[in-house]
Amino acid sequence: MQYVWDLLKYNPSDPLIFSTSLFLFLFVFFLLFYNLFGRNKMVRLGLLIVFSLYFYYKSAGYYAGILVVSAIVNFFFAKFIASTENFTWKRIHLALAVILNIGILGYFKYTNFIVQIFAEMSSSRFEPLSIFLPIGISFYTFKSLNYVFDVYLDNMEPTNSFRDFCVYVFFFPNLLMGPIDRAADFLPQIQKELFLSKEDLGKATLLIIAGLFKKVVVADYIGLNFVDRIFDYPLRYTGVENLLAIYGYALQIYCDFSGYTDMAIGIALFLGFKLMDNFNAPFKATSIADFWRRWHISLSKWLLDYLFKPMQFSMRTLRIWANVIALFITFVICGFWHGGAWNFIIWGALHGFMMSVGLLIQKPKQSLYKLLRINDTKFLRFFQAIITFHLIAASFLIFRTNDFQIIKDMFSQIFYFFHAAVFLQFAEKLPIIFGLMTLGFALHFMPVKLENGIKKIFTSFPWFAQALILVVVIWIAAQFKSADITPFIYFQF
Amino acid sequence: MISQELKTVILKQLNLDDFDLQGETIAPQVPGWDSLNHINIILAVEQKFGIKFKSRELLQLKCVGDLQKLVDSKLGK
């Protein structure tokens, strides 16, 4: 009994993430009851709220209260904003809502970073304050805020139901890592009857399969057994391995994040909710701007609508410079959103800089393409995609580590100690890593037509065949999870 | 219904000879009309009709029809 209680109670080192067996077990039970009371909306939504709160409690303990505070604050501020015709009052309420939301987020996420900056400036010793960071706070703060913004902009009517708003804010599939869904898209879905078509069921199962595979098999395995080792001691390895680790980390971070998102969208679909897409083959991007239309779409769209556009419009007489300034500020904030550390700020600033440069050289670039007669050709798009991928992969280095010596060492190995022949050894001695990286990138670059064909075939399978494939993938994931770490024998030079 | 004047201003900014702009057309459906180019279109519209938009009004625009309505309201139509 004590074991079960220990398993179910809050444990900071064991959040209830989708790829754990505990989540799978609890979710199956929850889904059973959720469908059993499918026709009784009150009970069904009540169950969803209670399970979502438990889900968050399991990851954040009593700090789950912040989630409730967030729901109350934003529900009432949106009501105040909508209830008055006085524009000044609307603005005051909006400003208060923003200050409160960002204040709570800022306290938990950035206090130590700011204290550290002050300590460094005054040359005093930095003593980090003991502040708990509630998991997912950046995601649900932004999710709640978009509701307030959209009500302020008259893009939607506020809901009169606090219950419905709680379902939106607490909704466990997208609570910890997004997608940062829009209230305007989500709230109307609450009113619909629970109905899942055969296609939805197939799509949901396939998303969970894809997510599990990406997260547990690809991301965790190559991360633990290859990428982490190179990043720990880059000088012990040749340029080939360092370059492959950079590619590997790009694949790892994509599979980790998009895998979780796939599972979130799939789980939500099982509950009768359609969440927004968050990734669209980001490494196929032909420019940094294109990358941000494909990577973490819900965040980039949030930043575009509520941060970039207001700044851009207010400075519009500056023409192109309005775009440049707004872009740079937006991406510095985008970096800061990821965490209170300099490497995230620099990462954001780098993306802002690259996009600004891209914007400023857009016209001469187009003229050059026309002159060379390569404008809008497959050839050009191929090279643009390769260059963009390398810029993105290199920028992820700053995301991965705040030790700039490691980045310097990695590049120095790539440029001065490459040893191309080691590539064959790598493929021969580490076939699983090599195979997973090849498979990961091959699946990512798979033509859309082929991808849609696979989806169509899978959804046409009977439910038991789909369930069997899911069980097989869970089994494979479990094998990878418990697999022994492959020793790096030939990497020692 | 989109007026010929508004259509001409938008298409000129996008370097398009012709495009069937309807009331419900949204920016991503029109070649070259992205969030960065949007500012040039807004400035050109303001200049052409001698009007000034508020940022909040611009943030509420969803489609070309909304822009037409906003221009009309500014012109007192």
Coordinates of C-alpha atoms in Angstrom, one line a residue:
Chain A
M1 CA 0.0 0.0 0.0
Q2 CA 2.8 2.3 1.0
Y3 CA 4.5 1.5 -2.4
V4 CA 1.4 2.5 -4.3
W5 CA 1.1 5.8 -2.4
D6 CA 4.8 6.6 -3.0
L7 CA 4.2 5.9 -6.7
L8 CA 1.2 8.1 -6.9
K9 CA 2.3 11.1 -4.8
Y10 CA 4.3 14.1 -5.9
N11 CA 7.9 13.3 -6.7
P12 CA 10.0 16.1 -8.2
S13 CA 12.3 13.7 -9.9
D14 CA 9.5 11.7 -11.4
P15 CA 6.9 13.8 -13.2
L16 CA 4.0 12.1 -14.9
I17 CA 5.3 12.3 -18.5
F18 CA 3.7 10.5 -21.4
S19 CA 6.5 8.0 -22.0
T20 CA 6.3 6.5 -18.5
S21 CA 4.5 3.2 -17.8
L22 CA 2.7 4.9 -14.8
F23 CA 1.2 7.5 -17.1
L24 CA 0.1 4.8 -19.6
F25 CA -1.5 2.8 -16.8
L26 CA -3.4 5.7 -15.3
F27 CA -4.4 7.1 -18.7
V28 CA -6.0 3.8 -19.7
F29 CA -8.1 3.8 -16.5
F30 CA -9.0 7.5 -17.0
L31 CA -9.9 6.9 -20.6
L32 CA -12.2 4.1 -19.6
F33 CA -14.2 6.3 -17.1
Y34 CA -14.0 9.3 -19.5
N35 CA -15.8 7.2 -22.2
L36 CA -18.1 5.5 -19.7
F37 CA -19.5 9.0 -18.8
G38 CA -19.0 10.2 -22.4
R39 CA -22.7 11.3 -22.7
N40 CA -22.8 13.1 -19.4
K41 CA -20.8 16.3 -20.1
M42 CA -20.7 17.5 -16.5
V43 CA -19.2 14.3 -15.2
R44 CA -16.9 13.9 -18.2
L45 CA -15.5 17.4 -17.9
G46 CA -15.3 17.1 -14.1
L47 CA -13.2 14.0 -14.6
L48 CA -11.0 15.8 -17.0
I49 CA -10.4 18.7 -14.6
V50 CA -9.6 16.4 -11.7
F51 CA -7.3 14.2 -13.7
S52 CA -5.5 17.2 -15.1
L53 CA -5.0 18.7 -11.6
Y54 CA -3.7 15.3 -10.4
F55 CA -1.4 15.2 -13.4
Y56 CA 0.0 18.6 -12.5
Y57 CA 0.2 17.8 -8.8
K58 CA 2.3 14.7 -9.6
S59 CA 4.8 17.0 -11.3
A60 CA 4.7 20.2 -9.3
G61 CA 3.3 19.2 -5.8
Y62 CA 1.4 21.9 -4.0
Y63 CA 2.7 24.4 -6.5
A64 CA -0.2 23.1 -8.7
G65 CA -2.1 25.9 -6.8
I66 CA -0.4 28.4 -9.2
L67 CA -2.3 26.8 -12.1
V68 CA -5.6 27.4 -10.2
V69 CA -4.6 31.0 -9.5
S70 CA -3.7 31.5 -13.2
A71 CA -7.1 30.2 -14.2
I72 CA -9.0 32.5 -11.7
V73 CA -6.9 35.6 -12.5
N74 CA -7.2 35.3 -16.3
F75 CA -10.9 34.3 -16.3
F76 CA -11.9 37.4 -14.3
F77 CA -9.6 39.8 -16.1
A78 CA -11.0 38.7 -19.4
K79 CA -14.5 39.3 -18.0
F80 CA -13.6 42.8 -16.8
I81 CA -12.1 43.6 -20.2
A82 CA -15.2 42.5 -22.0
S83 CA -17.6 44.1 -19.6
T84 CA -16.5 47.7 -20.2
E85 CA -16.8 49.8 -23.3
N86 CA -14.3 52.3 -21.8
F87 CA -11.1 51.8 -23.8
T88 CA -8.8 53.1 -21.0
W89 CA -10.3 50.6 -18.5
K90 CA -9.8 47.8 -21.0
R91 CA -6.2 48.8 -21.3
I92 CA -5.7 49.1 -17.5
H93 CA -7.2 45.6 -17.0
L94 CA -5.0 44.2 -19.8
A95 CA -1.9 45.7 -18.3
L96 CA -2.7 44.4 -14.8
A97 CA -3.3 40.9 -16.2
V98 CA 0.0 41.0 -18.1
I99 CA 1.9 42.3 -15.0
L100 CA 0.3 39.6 -12.8
N101 CA 1.0 36.7 -15.3
I102 CA 4.5 37.8 -16.2
G103 CA 5.2 38.7 -12.5
I104 CA 4.4 35.1 -11.4
L105 CA 6.3 33.7 -14.3
G106 CA 9.2 36.0 -13.7
Y107 CA 9.4 35.3 -9.9
F108 CA 9.7 31.6 -10.4
K109 CA 11.8 31.5 -13.5
Y110 CA 14.0 34.6 -13.6
T111 CA 14.6 35.8 -10.0
N112 CA 17.9 33.9 -9.6
F113 CA 19.2 35.0 -13.0
I114 CA 18.5 38.7 -12.1
V115 CA 20.0 38.3 -8.6
Q116 CA 23.1 36.7 -10.3
I117 CA 23.4 39.7 -12.7
F118 CA 23.2 42.2 -9.8
A119 CA 25.7 40.1 -7.8
E120 CA 28.2 40.1 -10.7
M121 CA 27.7 43.8 -11.2
S122 CA 28.4 44.6 -7.6
S123 CA 31.2 41.9 -7.5
S124 CA 29.5 40.2 -4.6
R125 CA 29.1 36.5 -4.0
F126 CA 26.1 35.0 -5.7
E127 CA 23.9 32.9 -3.4
P128 CA 21.1 31.3 -5.4
L129 CA 17.7 31.7 -3.8
S130 CA 15.8 28.5 -3.1
I131 CA 13.0 29.0 -5.7
F132 CA 11.1 26.0 -7.0
L133 CA 10.4 26.2 -10.8
P134 CA 6.9 24.8 -11.4
I135 CA 7.1 22.6 -14.5
G136 CA 5.3 24.0 -17.6
I137 CA 4.7 27.4 -16.1
S138 CA 5.9 29.2 -19.3
F139 CA 3.5 27.1 -21.4
Y140 CA 0.3 27.6 -19.3
T141 CA 1.1 31.3 -18.6
F142 CA 1.2 32.0 -22.3
K143 CA -1.8 29.8 -23.0
S144 CA -3.9 31.7 -20.4
L145 CA -2.6 35.1 -21.7
N146 CA -3.6 34.5 -25.3
Y147 CA -7.2 34.2 -24.0
V148 CA -6.9 37.6 -22.3
F149 CA -5.3 39.2 -25.4
D150 CA -7.9 37.8 -27.8
V151 CA -10.8 39.1 -25.6
Y152 CA -9.1 42.5 -25.5
L153 CA -8.7 42.5 -29.3
D154 CA -12.4 41.4 -29.7
N155 CA -11.1 38.3 -31.5
M156 CA -13.4 36.2 -29.3
E157 CA -16.2 36.4 -26.7
P158 CA -15.1 35.5 -23.2
T159 CA -16.6 32.3 -21.9
N160 CA -19.1 32.6 -19.1
S161 CA -18.2 29.1 -17.8
F162 CA -15.4 29.0 -15.3
R163 CA -15.6 25.2 -15.6
D164 CA -14.9 25.4 -19.4
F165 CA -12.0 27.8 -18.8
C166 CA -10.5 25.4 -16.3
V167 CA -10.7 22.6 -18.8
Y168 CA -8.8 24.8 -21.3
V169 CA -6.1 25.9 -18.8
F170 CA -5.7 22.6 -16.9
F171 CA -6.0 20.4 -20.0
F172 CA -3.2 17.9 -19.2
P173 CA -2.1 16.8 -22.7
N174 CA -0.7 20.3 -23.5
L175 CA 0.0 21.5 -20.0
L176 CA 3.7 20.8 -19.5
M177 CA 5.1 21.3 -23.0
G178 CA 2.4 22.7 -25.3
P179 CA 1.3 23.2 -27.9
I180 CA 0.2 26.6 -26.6
D181 CA -3.3 26.3 -28.0
R182 CA -5.6 29.2 -28.6
A183 CA -8.7 29.5 -26.4
A184 CA -10.6 30.6 -29.5
D185 CA -10.0 27.2 -31.1
F186 CA -10.2 25.1 -27.9
L187 CA -13.2 26.4 -26.0
P188 CA -15.8 25.7 -28.8
Q189 CA -14.6 22.1 -28.8
I190 CA -15.8 21.7 -25.1
Q191 CA -19.4 22.3 -26.2
K192 CA -19.3 19.4 -28.7
E193 CA -20.4 15.9 -27.9
L194 CA -17.7 13.3 -27.5
F195 CA -17.3 11.6 -30.9
L196 CA -14.3 10.0 -32.4
S197 CA -14.3 8.9 -36.0
K198 CA -12.3 5.8 -37.2
E199 CA -9.9 8.3 -38.8
D200 CA -9.4 10.2 -35.6
L201 CA -8.7 7.1 -33.7
G202 CA -6.2 5.9 -36.2
K203 CA -4.6 9.3 -36.3
A204 CA -4.4 9.5 -32.5
T205 CA -2.8 6.0 -32.3
L206 CA -0.3 6.8 -35.0
L207 CA 0.7 10.0 -33.3
I208 CA 1.3 8.2 -30.0
I209 CA 3.4 5.6 -31.8
A210 CA 5.4 8.3 -33.7
G211 CA 5.8 10.3 -30.5
L212 CA 7.0 7.3 -28.4
F213 CA 9.4 6.3 -31.2
K214 CA 10.8 9.7 -31.6
K215 CA 11.2 10.4 -27.9
V216 CA 12.3 7.1 -26.4
V217 CA 14.0 5.3 -29.3
V218 CA 15.6 8.1 -31.2
A219 CA 16.1 11.2 -28.9
D220 CA 16.8 9.5 -25.6
Y221 CA 19.0 6.8 -27.1
I222 CA 21.2 8.9 -29.3
G223 CA 21.3 11.6 -26.6
L224 CA 22.5 9.3 -23.8
N225 CA 24.8 7.1 -25.9
F226 CA 26.3 9.5 -28.3
V227 CA 25.6 13.2 -28.2
D228 CA 26.2 13.7 -24.4
R229 CA 29.5 11.9 -24.6
I230 CA 30.9 14.2 -27.3
F231 CA 29.6 17.3 -25.6
D232 CA 31.3 16.2 -22.4
Y233 CA 34.7 15.9 -23.9
P234 CA 34.8 17.2 -27.5
L235 CA 38.6 17.2 -27.7
R236 CA 38.7 13.4 -27.2
Y237 CA 37.0 12.9 -30.6
T238 CA 37.7 13.8 -34.2
G239 CA 35.9 16.4 -36.2
V240 CA 33.7 13.8 -37.8
E241 CA 32.3 12.7 -34.4
N242 CA 31.9 16.3 -33.4
L243 CA 30.0 17.2 -36.6
L244 CA 27.8 14.1 -36.2
A245 CA 27.1 15.1 -32.6
I246 CA 26.0 18.5 -33.8
Y247 CA 23.6 16.8 -36.3
G248 CA 22.7 14.3 -33.6
Y249 CA 21.8 17.0 -31.1
A250 CA 19.6 18.8 -33.7
L251 CA 17.8 15.5 -34.4
Q252 CA 17.6 14.7 -30.6
I253 CA 16.1 18.0 -29.7
Y254 CA 13.6 17.8 -32.6
C255 CA 12.6 14.2 -31.8
D256 CA 12.4 15.0 -28.1
F257 CA 10.2 18.0 -28.4
S258 CA 8.1 17.0 -31.4
G259 CA 7.8 13.4 -30.0
Y260 CA 6.3 14.8 -26.8
T261 CA 4.0 17.1 -28.9
D262 CA 2.9 14.2 -31.1
M263 CA 1.9 12.2 -28.0
A264 CA 0.1 15.3 -26.6
I265 CA -1.9 15.8 -29.8
G266 CA -2.7 12.1 -30.0
I267 CA -3.8 11.9 -26.3
A268 CA -5.9 15.0 -26.8
L269 CA -7.5 13.4 -29.8
F270 CA -8.5 10.3 -27.8
L271 CA -10.3 12.7 -25.5
G272 CA -12.1 14.3 -28.4
F273 CA -10.0 17.5 -28.7
K274 CA -8.0 18.7 -31.7
L275 CA -4.9 20.6 -30.7
M276 CA -2.9 22.8 -33.1
D277 CA 0.1 21.5 -35.0
N278 CA 3.4 22.4 -33.4
F279 CA 6.0 21.1 -36.0
N280 CA 6.1 20.8 -39.7
A281 CA 9.4 19.2 -40.8
P282 CA 11.5 22.1 -39.5
F283 CA 14.7 20.9 -41.1
K284 CA 13.2 21.2 -44.5
A285 CA 13.1 25.0 -44.0
T286 CA 14.8 27.1 -46.7
S287 CA 15.4 30.1 -44.4
I288 CA 15.5 31.0 -40.7
A289 CA 12.1 32.7 -41.1
D290 CA 10.8 29.5 -42.7
F291 CA 12.2 27.5 -39.9
W292 CA 10.1 29.5 -37.4
R293 CA 7.0 28.8 -39.4
R294 CA 7.8 25.0 -38.9
W295 CA 9.4 24.8 -35.4
H296 CA 7.4 25.2 -32.2
I297 CA 4.6 26.8 -34.3
S298 CA 2.4 27.5 -31.4
L299 CA 5.0 29.7 -29.7
S300 CA 6.2 31.5 -32.8
K301 CA 2.6 32.3 -33.7
W302 CA 2.0 33.5 -30.2
L303 CA 5.0 35.8 -30.4
L304 CA 4.1 36.9 -33.8
D305 CA 0.5 37.9 -32.9
Y306 CA 1.0 39.4 -29.4
L307 CA 4.5 40.7 -29.5
F308 CA 6.0 41.2 -32.9
K309 CA 2.9 42.6 -34.7
P310 CA 2.1 45.2 -32.0
M311 CA 5.7 46.4 -32.1
Q312 CA 5.9 46.3 -35.9
F313 CA 2.6 48.3 -36.3
S314 CA 3.6 50.9 -33.7
M315 CA 6.9 51.5 -35.5
R316 CA 5.7 51.1 -39.0
T317 CA 6.8 54.5 -40.3
L318 CA 10.4 53.2 -39.9
R319 CA 9.5 50.7 -42.7
I320 CA 12.0 47.9 -43.0
W321 CA 13.7 48.9 -39.8
A322 CA 10.5 48.4 -37.9
N323 CA 10.6 44.8 -39.0
V324 CA 14.3 44.5 -38.1
I325 CA 13.9 46.0 -34.6
A326 CA 10.7 44.1 -33.8
L327 CA 12.2 40.9 -35.0
F328 CA 15.3 41.3 -32.9
I329 CA 13.5 42.2 -29.7
T330 CA 10.9 39.4 -30.3
F331 CA 13.6 36.7 -30.7
V332 CA 15.7 38.0 -27.7
I333 CA 12.4 37.5 -25.7
C334 CA 11.9 34.2 -27.3
G335 CA 15.3 33.1 -26.1
F336 CA 14.6 34.4 -22.6
W337 CA 11.3 32.6 -22.5
H338 CA 13.2 29.3 -22.7
G339 CA 15.1 30.0 -19.5
G340 CA 16.9 32.6 -17.4
A341 CA 20.4 32.1 -18.7
W342 CA 22.7 33.9 -21.1
N343 CA 23.0 31.1 -23.5
F344 CA 19.2 31.2 -24.2
I345 CA 19.3 35.0 -24.6
I346 CA 22.2 34.7 -27.0
W347 CA 20.5 31.9 -28.9
G348 CA 17.4 34.1 -29.3
A349 CA 19.5 37.1 -30.3
L350 CA 21.4 35.0 -32.9
H351 CA 18.1 34.0 -34.5
G352 CA 16.9 37.6 -34.4
F353 CA 20.2 38.7 -36.0
M354 CA 20.1 36.0 -38.7
M355 CA 16.5 36.9 -39.6
S356 CA 17.2 40.6 -39.7
V357 CA 20.2 40.1 -42.0
G358 CA 18.1 37.9 -44.2
L359 CA 15.5 40.6 -44.4
L360 CA 18.1 43.3 -45.2
I361 CA 19.7 41.4 -48.0
Q362 CA 16.5 40.0 -49.4
K363 CA 16.3 42.3 -52.5
P364 CA 20.0 41.9 -53.6
K365 CA 19.6 38.1 -53.0
Q366 CA 16.6 37.9 -55.2
S367 CA 18.3 39.9 -57.9
L368 CA 21.3 37.6 -57.8
Y369 CA 19.1 34.5 -58.1
K370 CA 17.4 36.0 -61.1
L371 CA 20.7 36.9 -62.7
L372 CA 21.9 33.3 -62.2
R373 CA 18.5 32.0 -63.4
I374 CA 18.1 29.8 -60.3
N375 CA 15.2 31.7 -58.8
D376 CA 12.5 29.4 -57.5
T377 CA 14.3 26.2 -58.6
K378 CA 14.6 22.9 -56.8
F379 CA 18.4 23.3 -57.0
L380 CA 18.2 26.6 -55.1
R381 CA 15.8 25.3 -52.5
F382 CA 18.1 22.3 -51.8
F383 CA 21.1 24.5 -51.1
Q384 CA 19.0 26.9 -49.0
A385 CA 17.8 24.0 -46.9
I386 CA 21.3 22.7 -46.4
I387 CA 22.6 26.1 -45.3
T388 CA 19.6 26.8 -43.1
F389 CA 19.9 23.3 -41.4
H390 CA 23.6 24.0 -40.6
L391 CA 22.8 27.4 -39.2
I392 CA 20.1 26.0 -37.1
A393 CA 22.1 23.0 -35.9
A394 CA 25.0 25.4 -35.0
S395 CA 22.7 27.7 -33.1
F396 CA 21.4 24.7 -31.1
L397 CA 24.9 24.4 -29.6
I398 CA 24.4 27.5 -27.6
F399 CA 21.0 26.1 -26.6
R400 CA 22.7 22.9 -25.4
T401 CA 25.5 24.3 -23.4
N402 CA 26.4 27.6 -21.7
D403 CA 30.1 26.6 -21.7
F404 CA 31.4 28.5 -24.8
Q405 CA 34.8 26.6 -24.5
I406 CA 33.0 23.4 -25.5
I407 CA 31.5 25.1 -28.6
K408 CA 35.0 26.5 -29.5
D409 CA 36.5 23.0 -29.0
M410 CA 33.9 21.3 -31.2
F411 CA 34.5 23.8 -34.1
S412 CA 38.2 23.5 -33.7
Q413 CA 38.0 19.7 -34.0
I414 CA 35.7 20.0 -37.1
F415 CA 38.0 22.5 -38.8
Y416 CA 41.5 21.2 -37.8
F417 CA 41.1 17.5 -36.8
F418 CA 38.4 16.2 -39.1
H419 CA 39.6 12.7 -40.1
A420 CA 36.9 11.8 -42.7
A421 CA 37.9 8.1 -42.6
V422 CA 36.5 7.9 -39.0
F423 CA 33.0 8.1 -40.5
L424 CA 33.2 4.5 -41.7
Q425 CA 34.4 3.3 -38.3
F426 CA 31.5 5.2 -36.7
A427 CA 29.0 3.5 -39.0
E428 CA 30.6 0.1 -38.4
K429 CA 31.2 0.2 -34.7
L430 CA 28.1 2.1 -33.6
P431 CA 25.5 0.6 -36.0
I432 CA 22.5 1.4 -33.7
I433 CA 23.4 5.1 -33.3
F434 CA 24.2 5.4 -37.0
G435 CA 21.0 3.5 -38.0
L436 CA 18.8 5.6 -35.7
M437 CA 20.3 8.9 -36.9
T438 CA 19.9 7.8 -40.6
L439 CA 16.3 6.6 -39.9
G440 CA 15.5 9.7 -37.9
F441 CA 16.6 12.1 -40.7
A442 CA 15.1 9.8 -43.4
L443 CA 11.7 9.9 -41.7
H444 CA 12.0 13.7 -41.2
F445 CA 12.8 14.3 -44.9
M446 CA 10.2 11.8 -46.1
P447 CA 8.1 13.3 -48.9
V448 CA 4.7 14.5 -47.7
K449 CA 2.9 12.3 -50.2
L450 CA 4.5 9.2 -48.8
E451 CA 3.8 10.3 -45.2
N452 CA 0.1 10.9 -46.1
G453 CA 0.0 7.5 -47.8
I454 CA 1.3 5.8 -44.6
K455 CA -1.2 7.6 -42.5
K456 CA -4.0 6.5 -44.8
I457 CA -2.9 2.9 -44.7
F458 CA -2.6 2.9 -41.0
T459 CA -6.0 4.4 -40.3
S460 CA -7.6 1.8 -42.6
F461 CA -6.3 -1.0 -40.4
P462 CA -8.8 -2.5 -37.9
W463 CA -8.5 -1.2 -34.4
F464 CA -6.9 -4.4 -33.0
A465 CA -4.2 -4.3 -35.6
Q466 CA -3.5 -0.6 -34.7
A467 CA -3.5 -1.6 -31.0
L468 CA -1.1 -4.4 -31.7
I469 CA 1.3 -2.1 -33.5
L470 CA 1.1 0.3 -30.5
V471 CA 2.0 -2.5 -28.1
V472 CA 4.9 -3.6 -30.3
V473 CA 6.2 0.0 -30.3
I474 CA 5.8 0.3 -26.5
W475 CA 7.8 -3.0 -26.2
I476 CA 10.5 -1.7 -28.5
A477 CA 10.6 1.6 -26.6
A478 CA 11.0 -0.4 -23.3
Q479 CA 13.9 -2.3 -24.8
F480 CA 15.7 0.9 -25.8
K481 CA 15.0 2.4 -22.4
S482 CA 16.7 -0.5 -20.6
A483 CA 19.4 -1.1 -23.2
D484 CA 23.0 -1.1 -21.9
I485 CA 25.0 1.9 -22.9
T486 CA 27.2 1.0 -25.9
P487 CA 30.8 1.6 -24.9
F488 CA 32.8 4.0 -27.1
I489 CA 35.8 1.9 -27.8
Y490 CA 37.1 3.4 -31.0
F491 CA 36.5 7.0 -30.1
Q492 CA 39.5 7.1 -27.9
F493 CA 42.4 8.7 -29.7
Chain B
M1 CA -16.5 43.2 -52.2
I2 CA -13.0 44.6 -52.6
S3 CA -12.7 47.9 -54.3
Q4 CA -10.5 48.2 -57.4
E5 CA -8.4 50.9 -55.7
L6 CA -7.6 48.8 -52.6
K7 CA -6.8 45.8 -54.9
T8 CA -4.4 47.8 -57.0
V9 CA -2.5 49.1 -54.0
I10 CA -2.1 45.6 -52.5
L11 CA -1.1 44.0 -55.7
K12 CA 1.4 46.7 -56.5
Q13 CA 3.1 46.2 -53.2
L14 CA 3.3 42.5 -53.8
N15 CA 4.5 42.9 -57.4
L16 CA 1.6 40.8 -58.6
D17 CA 0.0 41.5 -62.0
D18 CA -3.3 40.0 -61.0
F19 CA -4.8 38.0 -58.1
D20 CA -8.4 37.2 -57.3
L21 CA -8.7 39.1 -54.0
Q22 CA -12.0 38.3 -52.3
G23 CA -13.4 39.5 -49.0
E24 CA -12.5 36.3 -47.2
T25 CA -9.0 36.0 -48.7
I26 CA -6.4 35.8 -46.0
A27 CA -2.8 36.9 -46.3
P28 CA -1.1 33.5 -46.4
Q29 CA -3.2 32.7 -49.5
V30 CA -1.6 35.5 -51.5
P31 CA 1.9 35.0 -52.9
G32 CA 4.4 37.2 -51.0
W33 CA 2.0 38.5 -48.4
D34 CA 3.8 37.5 -45.2
S35 CA 4.0 39.1 -41.8
L36 CA 7.1 41.2 -42.8
N37 CA 5.6 42.4 -46.1
H38 CA 2.3 43.2 -44.4
I39 CA 3.7 46.5 -43.0
N40 CA 4.5 47.8 -46.5
I41 CA 0.9 47.1 -47.6
I42 CA -0.5 48.9 -44.6
L43 CA 1.7 51.9 -45.2
A44 CA 0.7 52.0 -48.9
V45 CA -3.0 51.8 -48.0
E46 CA -2.6 54.6 -45.5
Q47 CA -0.8 56.7 -48.0
K48 CA -3.2 56.0 -50.9
F49 CA -6.4 56.8 -48.9
G50 CA -4.8 59.5 -46.7
I51 CA -5.9 57.7 -43.5
K52 CA -4.2 56.5 -40.3
F53 CA -4.9 53.2 -38.6
K54 CA -4.6 52.4 -34.9
S55 CA -2.4 49.5 -33.9
R56 CA -5.4 47.8 -32.2
E57 CA -7.4 48.1 -35.4
L58 CA -4.6 46.5 -37.4
L59 CA -4.3 43.6 -34.9
Q60 CA -8.0 42.8 -35.4
L61 CA -7.8 42.3 -39.2
K62 CA -8.4 38.7 -40.2
C63 CA -9.0 39.0 -44.0
V64 CA -8.9 41.4 -46.9
G65 CA -12.6 42.1 -46.3
D66 CA -11.8 43.4 -42.8
L67 CA -9.2 45.7 -44.3
Q68 CA -11.8 47.0 -46.8
K69 CA -14.3 47.6 -44.0
L70 CA -11.7 49.4 -42.0
V71 CA -10.7 51.7 -44.9
D72 CA -14.4 52.4 -45.6
S73 CA -15.1 53.3 -42.0
K74 CA -12.1 55.7 -42.0
L75 CA -13.4 57.3 -45.1
G76 CA -16.9 57.6 -43.6
K77 CA -18.4 55.4 -46.3

